[in-house]
XYZ file of C-alpha atoms in Angstrom:
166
model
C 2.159 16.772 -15.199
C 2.870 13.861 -12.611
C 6.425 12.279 -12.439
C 6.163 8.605 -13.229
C 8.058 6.763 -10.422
C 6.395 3.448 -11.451
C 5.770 3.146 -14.869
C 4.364 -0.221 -16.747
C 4.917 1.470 -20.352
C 8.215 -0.128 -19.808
C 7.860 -4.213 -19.982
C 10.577 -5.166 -17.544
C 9.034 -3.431 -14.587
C 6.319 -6.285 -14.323
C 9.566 -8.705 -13.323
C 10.330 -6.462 -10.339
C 7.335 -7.144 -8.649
C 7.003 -10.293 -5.938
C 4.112 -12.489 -4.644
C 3.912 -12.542 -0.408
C 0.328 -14.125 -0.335
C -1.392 -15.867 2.813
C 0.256 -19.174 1.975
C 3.040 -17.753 4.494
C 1.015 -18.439 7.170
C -0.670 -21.396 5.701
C -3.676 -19.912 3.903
C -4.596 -20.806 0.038
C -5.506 -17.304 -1.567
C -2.887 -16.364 -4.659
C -2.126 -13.843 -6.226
C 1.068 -11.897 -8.765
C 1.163 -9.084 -10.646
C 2.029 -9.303 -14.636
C 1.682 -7.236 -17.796
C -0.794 -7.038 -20.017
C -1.494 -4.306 -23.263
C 1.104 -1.954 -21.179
C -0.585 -2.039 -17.803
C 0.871 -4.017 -14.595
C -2.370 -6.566 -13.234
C -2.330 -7.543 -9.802
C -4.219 -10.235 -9.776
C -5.579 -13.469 -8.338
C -8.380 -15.059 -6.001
C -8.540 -14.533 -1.906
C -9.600 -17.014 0.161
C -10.560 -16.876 3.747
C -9.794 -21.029 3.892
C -7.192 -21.441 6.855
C -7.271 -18.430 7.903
C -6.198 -16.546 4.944
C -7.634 -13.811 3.243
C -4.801 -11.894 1.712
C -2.733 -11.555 -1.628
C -0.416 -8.722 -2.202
C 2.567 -8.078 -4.711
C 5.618 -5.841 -3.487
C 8.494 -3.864 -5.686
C 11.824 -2.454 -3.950
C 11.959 1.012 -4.283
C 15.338 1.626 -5.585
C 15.800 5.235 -6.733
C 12.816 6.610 -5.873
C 12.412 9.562 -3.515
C 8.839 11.287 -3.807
C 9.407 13.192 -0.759
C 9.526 16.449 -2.444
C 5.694 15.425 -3.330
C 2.430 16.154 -1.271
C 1.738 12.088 -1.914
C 1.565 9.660 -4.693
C -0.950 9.000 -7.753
C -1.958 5.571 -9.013
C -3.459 5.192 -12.440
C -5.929 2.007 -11.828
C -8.766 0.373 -13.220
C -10.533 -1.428 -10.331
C -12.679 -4.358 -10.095
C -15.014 -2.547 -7.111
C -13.120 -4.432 -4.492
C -10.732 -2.412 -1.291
C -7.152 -2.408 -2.127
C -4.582 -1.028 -0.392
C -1.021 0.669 -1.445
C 1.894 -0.292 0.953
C 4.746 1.521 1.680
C 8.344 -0.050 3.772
C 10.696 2.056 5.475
C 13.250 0.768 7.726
C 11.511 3.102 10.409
C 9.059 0.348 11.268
C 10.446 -3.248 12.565
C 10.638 -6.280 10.055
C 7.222 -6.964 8.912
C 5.446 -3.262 9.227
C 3.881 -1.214 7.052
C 2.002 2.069 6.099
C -0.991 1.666 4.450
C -3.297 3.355 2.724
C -6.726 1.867 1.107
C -8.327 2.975 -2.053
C -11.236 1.238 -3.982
C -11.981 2.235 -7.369
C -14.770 1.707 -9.069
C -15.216 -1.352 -11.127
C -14.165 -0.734 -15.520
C -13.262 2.633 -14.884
C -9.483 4.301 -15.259
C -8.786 6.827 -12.841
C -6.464 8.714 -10.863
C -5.962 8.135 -6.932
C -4.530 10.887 -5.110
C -2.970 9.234 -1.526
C -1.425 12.201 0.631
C 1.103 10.945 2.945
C -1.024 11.859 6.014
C -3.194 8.938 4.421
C -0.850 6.515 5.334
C -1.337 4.382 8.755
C 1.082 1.991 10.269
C 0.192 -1.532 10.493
C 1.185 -4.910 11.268
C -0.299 -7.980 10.144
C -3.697 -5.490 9.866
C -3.619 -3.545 13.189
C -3.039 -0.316 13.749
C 0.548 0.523 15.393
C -0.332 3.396 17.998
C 3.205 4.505 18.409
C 4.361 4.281 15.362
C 6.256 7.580 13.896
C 4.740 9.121 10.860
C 5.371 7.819 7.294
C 9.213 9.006 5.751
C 8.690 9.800 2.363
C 12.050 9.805 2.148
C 12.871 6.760 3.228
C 11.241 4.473 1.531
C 12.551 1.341 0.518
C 8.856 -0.697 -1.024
C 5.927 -0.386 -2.611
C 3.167 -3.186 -2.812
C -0.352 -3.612 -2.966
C -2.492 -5.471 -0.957
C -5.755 -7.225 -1.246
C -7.238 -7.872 2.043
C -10.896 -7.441 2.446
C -12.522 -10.240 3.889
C -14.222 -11.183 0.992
C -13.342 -14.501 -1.104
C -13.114 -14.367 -4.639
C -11.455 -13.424 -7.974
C -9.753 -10.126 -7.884
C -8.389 -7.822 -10.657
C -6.757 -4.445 -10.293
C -5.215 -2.740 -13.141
C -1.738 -0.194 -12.933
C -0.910 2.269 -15.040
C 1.651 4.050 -13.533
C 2.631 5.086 -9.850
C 3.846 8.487 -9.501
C 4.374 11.832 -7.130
C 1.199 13.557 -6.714
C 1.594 17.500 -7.767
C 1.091 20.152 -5.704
């Protein structure tokens, strides 16, 4: 059985979650995450207008070591579009990230598995070559990201985040 880290069952944990879309660098795409029938929906519309193209939601970790874990599972329901799940540690400098992308398929519940050897670092969508590998155990943020260079509505549905078994 997987350990819920993240669970949406509970209907404060939508209020823990942020906006950071593009309009911090003047784009118009928007996006937030809220609940609906027990699931978390991050959702929205990107726009590539003024050079934007990104919407993403982000939750402070607090209490929440999945180190011991091989990874983490998400419980989604896609809408066909590239997400990706985004991980802070204070091992990369203000504004980096580890990523990993998923894209489910569109009406259907699954289960992503993301190993931590998934996980690259970025900034502002490059790669960071010298970047030391992903601490599980210190992270300090989650968040998911929409960036795929497409514009339009978007819609991704959260069950639960939690430490993958194994």
């Amino acid at each position: 059985m997987t350990t819920h880290l993240i669970d949406f069952q509970y209907p404060a944990e939508a209020r823990r979650w942020r906006a950071i879309n593009d309009d911090v660098m003047g784009g118009v795409s928007r996006g937030g995450l809220h609940m609906e029938d027990g699931v978390g929906v991050f959702r929205g519309e990107t726009s590539l207008e003024n050079n934007g193209g990104f919407a993403s939601v982000r939750r402070e970790s607090e209490a929440m070591d999945p180190s011991h874990a091989p990874g983490l599972v998400l419980r989604v329901r896609g809408d066909g579009r590239r997400y990706q799940l985004r991980l802070r540690t204070d091992e990369l400098f203000d504004g980096g990230a580890y990523r990993a992308l998923f894209q489910p398929p569109a009406g259907e519940w699954q289960c992503v598995a993301l190993p931590w050897h998934a996980f690259e670092a970025v900034f502002r969508g490059r790669q960071l070559e010298d970047a030391p590998p992903l601490d599980p155990a210190a992270l300090r943020q989650v968040g998911l990201l929409i960036a795929d260079r497409r514009p339009g509505p978007f819609r991704l549905e959260l069950a639960w985040v939690g430490r993958m078994d194994g």
